PDB file of C-alpha atoms in Angstrom:
ATOM      1  CA  LYS Q   1     -17.179 -14.035  -0.434  1.00  0.00           C
ATOM      2  CA  GLU Q   2     -19.065 -16.234  -2.864  1.00  0.00           C
ATOM      3  CA  GLY Q   3     -21.170 -13.250  -3.895  1.00  0.00           C
ATOM      4  CA  MET Q   4     -18.069 -11.172  -4.502  1.00  0.00           C
ATOM      5  CA  GLU Q   5     -16.458 -13.919  -6.561  1.00  0.00           C
ATOM      6  CA  GLY Q   6     -19.585 -14.032  -8.706  1.00  0.00           C
ATOM      7  CA  GLN Q   7     -19.608 -10.283  -9.330  1.00  0.00           C
ATOM      8  CA  VAL Q   8     -15.947  -9.232  -9.351  1.00  0.00           C
ATOM      9  CA  ARG Q   9     -12.957 -10.609 -11.246  1.00  0.00           C
ATOM     10  CA  LEU Q  10      -9.271  -9.750 -11.260  1.00  0.00           C
ATOM     11  CA  ARG Q  11      -6.968  -9.709 -14.276  1.00  0.00           C
ATOM     12  CA  MET Q  12      -3.902  -7.982 -15.694  1.00  0.00           C
ATOM     13  CA  ALA Q  13      -4.502  -4.427 -16.811  1.00  0.00           C
ATOM     14  CA  ALA Q  14      -4.689  -3.723 -20.549  1.00  0.00           C
ATOM     15  CA  LEU Q  15      -4.545  -0.535 -22.580  1.00  0.00           C
ATOM     16  CA  LYS Q  16      -8.341  -0.615 -22.979  1.00  0.00           C
ATOM     17  CA  ASP Q  17      -8.589  -0.087 -19.199  1.00  0.00           C
ATOM     18  CA  VAL Q  18      -6.687   3.211 -19.097  1.00  0.00           C
ATOM     19  CA  ILE Q  19      -9.760   5.473 -19.305  1.00  0.00           C
ATOM     20  CA  GLU Q  20     -11.486   3.735 -16.414  1.00  0.00           C
ATOM     21  CA  MET Q  21      -8.287   3.464 -14.356  1.00  0.00           C
ATOM     22  CA  GLN Q  22      -7.679   7.190 -14.737  1.00  0.00           C
ATOM     23  CA  HIS Q  23     -11.272   7.925 -13.726  1.00  0.00           C
ATOM     24  CA  ILE Q  24     -10.906   5.842 -10.548  1.00  0.00           C
ATOM     25  CA  ASN Q  25      -7.658   7.665  -9.801  1.00  0.00           C
ATOM     26  CA  LEU Q  26      -9.313  11.073 -10.236  1.00  0.00           C
ATOM     27  CA  VAL Q  27     -12.296  10.363  -7.979  1.00  0.00           C
ATOM     28  CA  SER Q  28     -10.436   8.335  -5.338  1.00  0.00           C
ATOM     29  CA  LEU Q  29      -7.016   9.894  -4.759  1.00  0.00           C
ATOM     30  CA  PRO Q  30      -5.468  13.357  -4.468  1.00  0.00           C
ATOM     31  CA  GLU Q  31      -2.448  12.225  -6.534  1.00  0.00           C
ATOM     32  CA  ASN Q  32      -3.567  12.167 -10.160  1.00  0.00           C
ATOM     33  CA  TYR Q  33      -1.824  10.952 -13.291  1.00  0.00           C
ATOM     34  CA  GLN Q  34      -2.106  11.481 -17.031  1.00  0.00           C
ATOM     35  CA  ALA Q  35      -3.535   8.652 -19.152  1.00  0.00           C
ATOM     36  CA  GLN Q  36      -0.113   8.208 -20.762  1.00  0.00           C
ATOM     37  CA  TYR Q  37       1.338   7.398 -17.333  1.00  0.00           C
ATOM     38  CA  PHE Q  38      -1.038   4.452 -16.906  1.00  0.00           C
ATOM     39  CA  ALA Q  39      -0.291   3.288 -20.450  1.00  0.00           C
ATOM     40  CA  LEU Q  40       3.460   3.431 -19.809  1.00  0.00           C
ATOM     41  CA  HIS Q  41       3.133   1.127 -16.798  1.00  0.00           C
ATOM     42  CA  ILE Q  42       1.011  -1.360 -18.730  1.00  0.00           C
ATOM     43  CA  LEU Q  43       3.402  -1.430 -21.692  1.00  0.00           C
ATOM     44  CA  ARG Q  44       6.661  -1.407 -19.727  1.00  0.00           C
ATOM     45  CA  TRP Q  45       5.696  -3.761 -16.875  1.00  0.00           C
ATOM     46  CA  PRO Q  46       2.701  -5.697 -18.263  1.00  0.00           C
ATOM     47  CA  THR Q  47       2.562  -8.348 -15.523  1.00  0.00           C
ATOM     48  CA  LEU Q  48       2.534  -6.016 -12.509  1.00  0.00           C
ATOM     49  CA  SER Q  49      -0.531  -3.803 -12.986  1.00  0.00           C
ATOM     50  CA  HIS Q  50      -3.925  -5.400 -12.379  1.00  0.00           C
ATOM     51  CA  VAL Q  51      -7.571  -4.383 -12.320  1.00  0.00           C
ATOM     52  CA  ALA Q  52     -10.724  -5.499 -10.552  1.00  0.00           C
ATOM     53  CA  GLU Q  53     -13.823  -5.599 -12.729  1.00  0.00           C
ATOM     54  CA  ALA Q  54     -17.407  -5.681 -11.437  1.00  0.00           C
ATOM     55  CA  TRP Q  55     -20.424  -6.884 -13.377  1.00  0.00           C
ATOM     56  CA  ILE Q  56     -22.794  -3.909 -13.656  1.00  0.00           C
ATOM     57  CA  PRO Q  57     -26.396  -4.542 -14.776  1.00  0.00           C
ATOM     58  CA  GLY Q  58     -27.637  -2.446 -17.668  1.00  0.00           C
ATOM     59  CA  PRO Q  59     -25.914  -0.682 -20.585  1.00  0.00           C
ATOM     60  CA  ARG Q  60     -22.499   0.913 -20.306  1.00  0.00           C
ATOM     61  CA  LEU Q  61     -22.683   4.649 -19.630  1.00  0.00           C
ATOM     62  CA  GLY Q  62     -20.001   7.296 -19.823  1.00  0.00           C
ATOM     63  CA  HIS Q  63     -17.921   5.924 -22.705  1.00  0.00           C
ATOM     64  CA  THR Q  64     -18.215   6.640 -26.415  1.00  0.00           C
ATOM     65  CA  HIS Q  65     -17.694   4.091 -29.141  1.00  0.00           C
ATOM     66  CA  GLU Q  66     -14.558   5.984 -30.166  1.00  0.00           C
ATOM     67  CA  GLU Q  67     -13.026   5.237 -26.747  1.00  0.00           C
ATOM     68  CA  TRP Q  68     -13.616   1.492 -27.055  1.00  0.00           C
ATOM     69  CA  ASP Q  69     -12.628  -0.657 -29.999  1.00  0.00           C
ATOM     70  CA  SER Q  70     -14.980  -3.454 -31.055  1.00  0.00           C
ATOM     71  CA  GLU Q  71     -12.895  -6.171 -29.396  1.00  0.00           C
ATOM     72  CA  ALA Q  72     -12.887  -4.338 -26.064  1.00  0.00           C
ATOM     73  CA  ALA Q  73     -16.623  -3.721 -26.218  1.00  0.00           C
ATOM     74  CA  GLU Q  74     -17.352  -7.367 -27.021  1.00  0.00           C
ATOM     75  CA  ALA Q  75     -15.195  -8.548 -24.113  1.00  0.00           C
ATOM     76  CA  SER Q  76     -16.661  -6.105 -21.571  1.00  0.00           C
ATOM     77  CA  GLU Q  77     -20.368  -6.262 -22.400  1.00  0.00           C
ATOM     78  CA  GLY Q  78     -22.952  -9.014 -22.455  1.00  0.00           C
ATOM     79  CA  PRO Q  79     -26.685  -9.675 -22.139  1.00  0.00           C
ATOM     80  CA  GLY Q  80     -28.083  -7.618 -19.289  1.00  0.00           C
ATOM     81  CA  GLY Q  81     -24.923  -5.831 -18.236  1.00  0.00           C
ATOM     82  CA  HIS Q  82     -21.225  -5.124 -18.647  1.00  0.00           C
ATOM     83  CA  TRP Q  83     -17.895  -5.394 -16.852  1.00  0.00           C
ATOM     84  CA  ARG Q  84     -16.558  -2.143 -15.421  1.00  0.00           C
ATOM     85  CA  VAL Q  85     -13.179  -1.549 -13.787  1.00  0.00           C
ATOM     86  CA  VAL Q  86     -13.698  -0.654 -10.118  1.00  0.00           C
ATOM     87  CA  GLY Q  87     -10.142  -0.913  -8.806  1.00  0.00           C
ATOM     88  CA  TYR Q  88      -6.537  -1.099  -9.905  1.00  0.00           C
ATOM     89  CA  VAL Q  89      -2.953  -1.468  -8.758  1.00  0.00           C
ATOM     90  CA  LEU Q  90      -0.145   0.170 -10.735  1.00  0.00           C
ATOM     91  CA  ALA Q  91       3.430  -1.030 -10.195  1.00  0.00           C
ATOM     92  CA  THR Q  92       6.972  -0.980 -11.606  1.00  0.00           C
ATOM     93  CA  LEU Q  93      10.094  -3.132 -11.499  1.00  0.00           C
ATOM     94  CA  ALA Q  94      13.665  -1.807 -11.504  1.00  0.00           C
ATOM     95  CA  SER Q  95      17.218  -2.597 -10.478  1.00  0.00           C
ATOM     96  CA  PRO Q  96      18.391  -0.244  -7.699  1.00  0.00           C
ATOM     97  CA  GLU Q  97      21.285   2.057  -8.350  1.00  0.00           C
ATOM     98  CA  ALA Q  98      23.875   0.634  -5.970  1.00  0.00           C
ATOM     99  CA  ALA Q  99      27.409   1.810  -5.294  1.00  0.00           C
ATOM    100  CA  PRO Q 100      30.175  -0.697  -6.164  1.00  0.00           C
ATOM    101  CA  PRO Q 101      31.340  -2.893  -3.257  1.00  0.00           C
ATOM    102  CA  ALA Q 102      34.310  -1.681  -1.219  1.00  0.00           C
ATOM    103  CA  GLY Q 103      37.543  -2.053  -3.132  1.00  0.00           C
ATOM    104  CA  VAL Q 104      35.856  -2.282  -6.552  1.00  0.00           C
ATOM    105  CA  PRO Q 105      36.321   0.823  -8.745  1.00  0.00           C
ATOM    106  CA  ALA Q 106      33.238   2.340 -10.333  1.00  0.00           C
ATOM    107  CA  GLY Q 107      32.613   0.842 -13.767  1.00  0.00           C
ATOM    108  CA  MET Q 108      34.509  -2.352 -12.883  1.00  0.00           C
ATOM    109  CA  THR Q 109      31.601  -4.463 -11.624  1.00  0.00           C
ATOM    110  CA  THR Q 110      31.560  -6.929 -14.533  1.00  0.00           C
ATOM    111  CA  GLY Q 111      31.279 -10.444 -13.190  1.00  0.00           C
ATOM    112  CA  LEU Q 112      29.816  -9.407  -9.854  1.00  0.00           C
ATOM    113  CA  PRO Q 113      26.316 -10.600  -8.921  1.00  0.00           C
ATOM    114  CA  ALA Q 114      23.577  -8.453 -10.415  1.00  0.00           C
ATOM    115  CA  ALA Q 115      21.846  -6.006  -8.089  1.00  0.00           C
ATOM    116  CA  PRO Q 116      18.525  -7.416  -6.824  1.00  0.00           C
ATOM    117  CA  LEU Q 117      15.373  -6.278  -8.533  1.00  0.00           C
ATOM    118  CA  ARG Q 118      12.929  -4.232  -6.541  1.00  0.00           C
ATOM    119  CA  SER Q 119       9.333  -3.361  -7.275  1.00  0.00           C
ATOM    120  CA  HIS Q 120       7.371  -0.237  -6.439  1.00  0.00           C
ATOM    121  CA  VAL Q 121       3.628   0.298  -6.133  1.00  0.00           C
ATOM    122  CA  THR Q 122       2.849   3.594  -7.828  1.00  0.00           C
ATOM    123  CA  SER Q 123      -0.864   3.716  -7.130  1.00  0.00           C
ATOM    124  CA  LEU Q 124      -3.656   1.608  -5.611  1.00  0.00           C
ATOM    125  CA  ALA Q 125      -7.310   2.623  -5.664  1.00  0.00           C
ATOM    126  CA  VAL Q 126     -10.791   1.107  -5.409  1.00  0.00           C
ATOM    127  CA  MET Q 127     -14.061   2.882  -6.155  1.00  0.00           C
ATOM    128  CA  ARG Q 128     -15.994   3.845  -3.025  1.00  0.00           C
ATOM    129  CA  SER Q 129     -18.912   1.677  -4.170  1.00  0.00           C
ATOM    130  CA  HIS Q 130     -16.719  -1.433  -3.931  1.00  0.00           C
ATOM    131  CA  ARG Q 131     -14.642  -0.760  -0.831  1.00  0.00           C
ATOM    132  CA  ARG Q 132     -14.720  -2.873   2.355  1.00  0.00           C
ATOM    133  CA  ARG Q 133     -14.671  -6.033   0.247  1.00  0.00           C
ATOM    134  CA  ARG Q 134     -10.889  -6.595   0.504  1.00  0.00           C
ATOM    135  CA  ILE Q 135     -10.443  -5.942  -3.206  1.00  0.00           C
ATOM    136  CA  ALA Q 136      -7.401  -3.733  -2.549  1.00  0.00           C
ATOM    137  CA  GLN Q 137      -5.716  -6.506  -0.537  1.00  0.00           C
ATOM    138  CA  CYS Q 138      -6.403  -9.030  -3.282  1.00  0.00           C
ATOM    139  CA  LEU Q 139      -5.057  -6.706  -5.994  1.00  0.00           C
ATOM    140  CA  MET Q 140      -1.886  -6.223  -3.966  1.00  0.00           C
ATOM    141  CA  LEU Q 141      -1.383  -9.943  -3.343  1.00  0.00           C
ATOM    142  CA  ARG Q 142      -1.859 -10.629  -7.048  1.00  0.00           C
ATOM    143  CA  SER Q 143       0.623  -7.943  -8.089  1.00  0.00           C
ATOM    144  CA  MET Q 144       3.161  -9.032  -5.454  1.00  0.00           C
ATOM    145  CA  HIS Q 145       2.895 -12.606  -6.727  1.00  0.00           C
ATOM    146  CA  PHE Q 146       3.983 -11.438 -10.186  1.00  0.00           C
ATOM    147  CA  MET Q 147       6.675  -9.171  -8.732  1.00  0.00           C
ATOM    148  CA  LEU Q 148       8.222 -12.188  -7.031  1.00  0.00           C
ATOM    149  CA  ARG Q 149       7.797 -14.339 -10.130  1.00  0.00           C
ATOM    150  CA  ASP Q 150       9.550 -11.669 -12.218  1.00  0.00           C
ATOM    151  CA  GLY Q 151      12.537 -11.612  -9.879  1.00  0.00           C
ATOM    152  CA  ALA Q 152      11.850  -8.823  -7.384  1.00  0.00           C
ATOM    153  CA  THR Q 153      13.090  -9.343  -3.838  1.00  0.00           C
ATOM    154  CA  SER Q 154      11.348  -6.343  -2.296  1.00  0.00           C
ATOM    155  CA  CYS Q 155       8.496  -3.918  -2.811  1.00  0.00           C
ATOM    156  CA  SER Q 156       8.219  -0.273  -1.800  1.00  0.00           C
ATOM    157  CA  LEU Q 157       5.473   2.341  -1.784  1.00  0.00           C
ATOM    158  CA  HIS Q 158       4.533   5.738  -0.376  1.00  0.00           C
ATOM    159  CA  VAL Q 159       1.398   6.455   1.624  1.00  0.00           C
ATOM    160  CA  ARG Q 160       0.144   9.626   3.265  1.00  0.00           C
ATOM    161  CA  SER Q 161       1.198   9.509   6.894  1.00  0.00           C
ATOM    162  CA  PHE Q 162      -2.257  10.557   8.155  1.00  0.00           C
ATOM    163  CA  ASN Q 163      -4.073   7.859   6.134  1.00  0.00           C
ATOM    164  CA  GLU Q 164      -4.473   5.461   9.032  1.00  0.00           C
ATOM    165  CA  ALA Q 165      -6.670   2.974   7.143  1.00  0.00           C
ATOM    166  CA  ALA Q 166      -4.128   2.591   4.336  1.00  0.00           C
ATOM    167  CA  VAL Q 167      -1.216   2.317   6.757  1.00  0.00           C
ATOM    168  CA  ARG Q 168      -3.055  -0.458   8.657  1.00  0.00           C
ATOM    169  CA  LEU Q 169      -3.729  -2.265   5.386  1.00  0.00           C
ATOM    170  CA  TYR Q 170      -0.087  -2.215   4.357  1.00  0.00           C
ATOM    171  CA  LYS Q 171       1.254  -3.049   7.815  1.00  0.00           C
ATOM    172  CA  HIS Q 172      -1.117  -5.654   9.148  1.00  0.00           C
ATOM    173  CA  THR Q 173      -2.354  -7.437   6.030  1.00  0.00           C
ATOM    174  CA  LEU Q 174       0.468  -6.996   3.528  1.00  0.00           C
ATOM    175  CA  ALA Q 175       3.491  -7.074   5.900  1.00  0.00           C
ATOM    176  CA  PHE Q 176       4.986  -3.694   4.951  1.00  0.00           C
ATOM    177  CA  HIS Q 177       6.947  -1.681   7.490  1.00  0.00           C
ATOM    178  CA  VAL Q 178       7.744   2.028   7.640  1.00  0.00           C
ATOM    179  CA  ASN Q 179      11.282   2.824   6.530  1.00  0.00           C
ATOM    180  CA  LYS Q 180      11.118   6.553   7.128  1.00  0.00           C
ATOM    181  CA  THR Q 181       8.942   9.630   6.964  1.00  0.00           C
ATOM    182  CA  GLU Q 182       9.479  11.887   3.962  1.00  0.00           C
ATOM    183  CA  THR Q 183       8.392  15.404   4.885  1.00  0.00           C
ATOM    184  CA  THR Q 184       6.321  17.438   2.401  1.00  0.00           C
ATOM    185  CA  TYR Q 185       6.526  14.535  -0.071  1.00  0.00           C
ATOM    186  CA  TYR Q 186       3.225  15.343  -1.735  1.00  0.00           C
ATOM    187  CA  ALA Q 187       2.462  18.426  -3.814  1.00  0.00           C
ATOM    188  CA  ASP Q 188       0.061  19.729  -1.162  1.00  0.00           C
ATOM    189  CA  GLY Q 189       2.798  19.587   1.483  1.00  0.00           C
ATOM    190  CA  GLU Q 190       1.637  16.426   3.279  1.00  0.00           C
ATOM    191  CA  ASP Q 191       4.192  13.962   4.659  1.00  0.00           C
ATOM    192  CA  ALA Q 192       4.543  10.401   3.376  1.00  0.00           C
ATOM    193  CA  PHE Q 193       5.589   7.154   4.962  1.00  0.00           C
ATOM    194  CA  SER Q 194       8.112   5.319   2.785  1.00  0.00           C
ATOM    195  CA  MET Q 195       7.165   1.666   3.286  1.00  0.00           C
ATOM    196  CA  HIS Q 196       8.926  -1.564   2.360  1.00  0.00           C
ATOM    197  CA  ALA Q 197       8.162  -5.287   2.232  1.00  0.00           C
ATOM    198  CA  ASP Q 198      10.416  -8.241   1.524  1.00  0.00           C
ATOM    199  CA  LEU Q 199       9.201 -10.566  -1.209  1.00  0.00           C
ATOM    200  CA  SER Q 200       9.610 -14.314  -0.838  1.00  0.00           C
ATOM    201  CA  PRO Q 201       7.347 -17.367  -1.112  1.00  0.00           C
ATOM    202  CA  GLU Q 202       7.124 -17.361   2.678  1.00  0.00           C
ATOM    203  CA  SER Q 203       6.142 -13.692   2.945  1.00  0.00           C
ATOM    204  CA  LEU Q 204       3.426 -14.075   0.309  1.00  0.00           C
ATOM    205  CA  GLU Q 205       2.138 -17.170   2.077  1.00  0.00           C
ATOM    206  CA  ARG Q 206       1.727 -15.113   5.248  1.00  0.00           C
ATOM    207  CA  VAL Q 207      -0.230 -12.499   3.280  1.00  0.00           C
ATOM    208  CA  ALA Q 208      -2.414 -15.247   1.813  1.00  0.00           C
ATOM    209  CA  VAL Q 209      -3.091 -16.637   5.296  1.00  0.00           C
ATOM    210  CA  SER Q 210      -4.141 -13.186   6.522  1.00  0.00           C
ATOM    211  CA  LEU Q 211      -6.656 -12.975   3.653  1.00  0.00           C
ATOM    212  CA  GLY Q 212      -7.991 -16.478   4.217  1.00  0.00           C
ATOM    213  CA  PRO Q 213      -7.910 -19.433   1.808  1.00  0.00           C
ATOM    214  CA  ASP Q 214     -10.974 -18.475  -0.235  1.00  0.00           C
ATOM    215  CA  LEU Q 215      -9.943 -14.889  -0.955  1.00  0.00           C
ATOM    216  CA  ALA Q 216      -6.314 -15.834  -1.545  1.00  0.00           C
ATOM    217  CA  LYS Q 217      -7.372 -18.495  -4.047  1.00  0.00           C
ATOM    218  CA  TRP Q 218      -9.630 -15.987  -5.785  1.00  0.00           C
ATOM    219  CA  ALA Q 219      -6.892 -13.324  -5.870  1.00  0.00           C
ATOM    220  CA  LEU Q 220      -4.373 -15.708  -7.439  1.00  0.00           C
ATOM    221  CA  ALA Q 221      -6.714 -17.436  -9.890  1.00  0.00           C
ATOM    222  CA  ASP Q 222      -5.255 -17.851 -13.383  1.00  0.00           C
ATOM    223  CA  THR Q 223      -1.748 -16.892 -12.226  1.00  0.00           C
TER     224      THR Q 223
END
């Protein structure tokens, strides 16, 4: 754990991360997104999307100067190495479209309590080189912390039904449960589990306990 804390850091995603986030998405997941899609999340919901950066010895490879402005390069590089994004979580926040309560005509809901906010995890991925280090769990805890802080009372996501490792992660570490199976949800015809988790200080505390005090503290540093 101490070695990981010395080599990997978590922070909110920024526009300068989009190229690397898209690359991780392309090499890690079958569901791929345009760069503009990542940028939209970062601009629209800036507190909910986060990245994990690893310190890589040696010069940065695979990016041109045109892709990185001088400020980004200065922040991501240093003597003997550079920071490279190795994982990300992408998430949104929205108010659900709810029908008016019984007896209240549509369009006459002024003065009624606002519908609760809900969050949704669009995508979560970690490079193969940095898996099995609980980075995905830490990214999720960090994002869920900000979801709760921003007013969300629940979080949803979709996961391929055959992806047993991911389903275990969401169920046993992050306290999600399966709402339903959505048949042929993905473009290749695979089914998805629609999963849901309640967000509260107590639920996040249980997630933190499952990670252990050191990792939970690291995941929530600077929040």
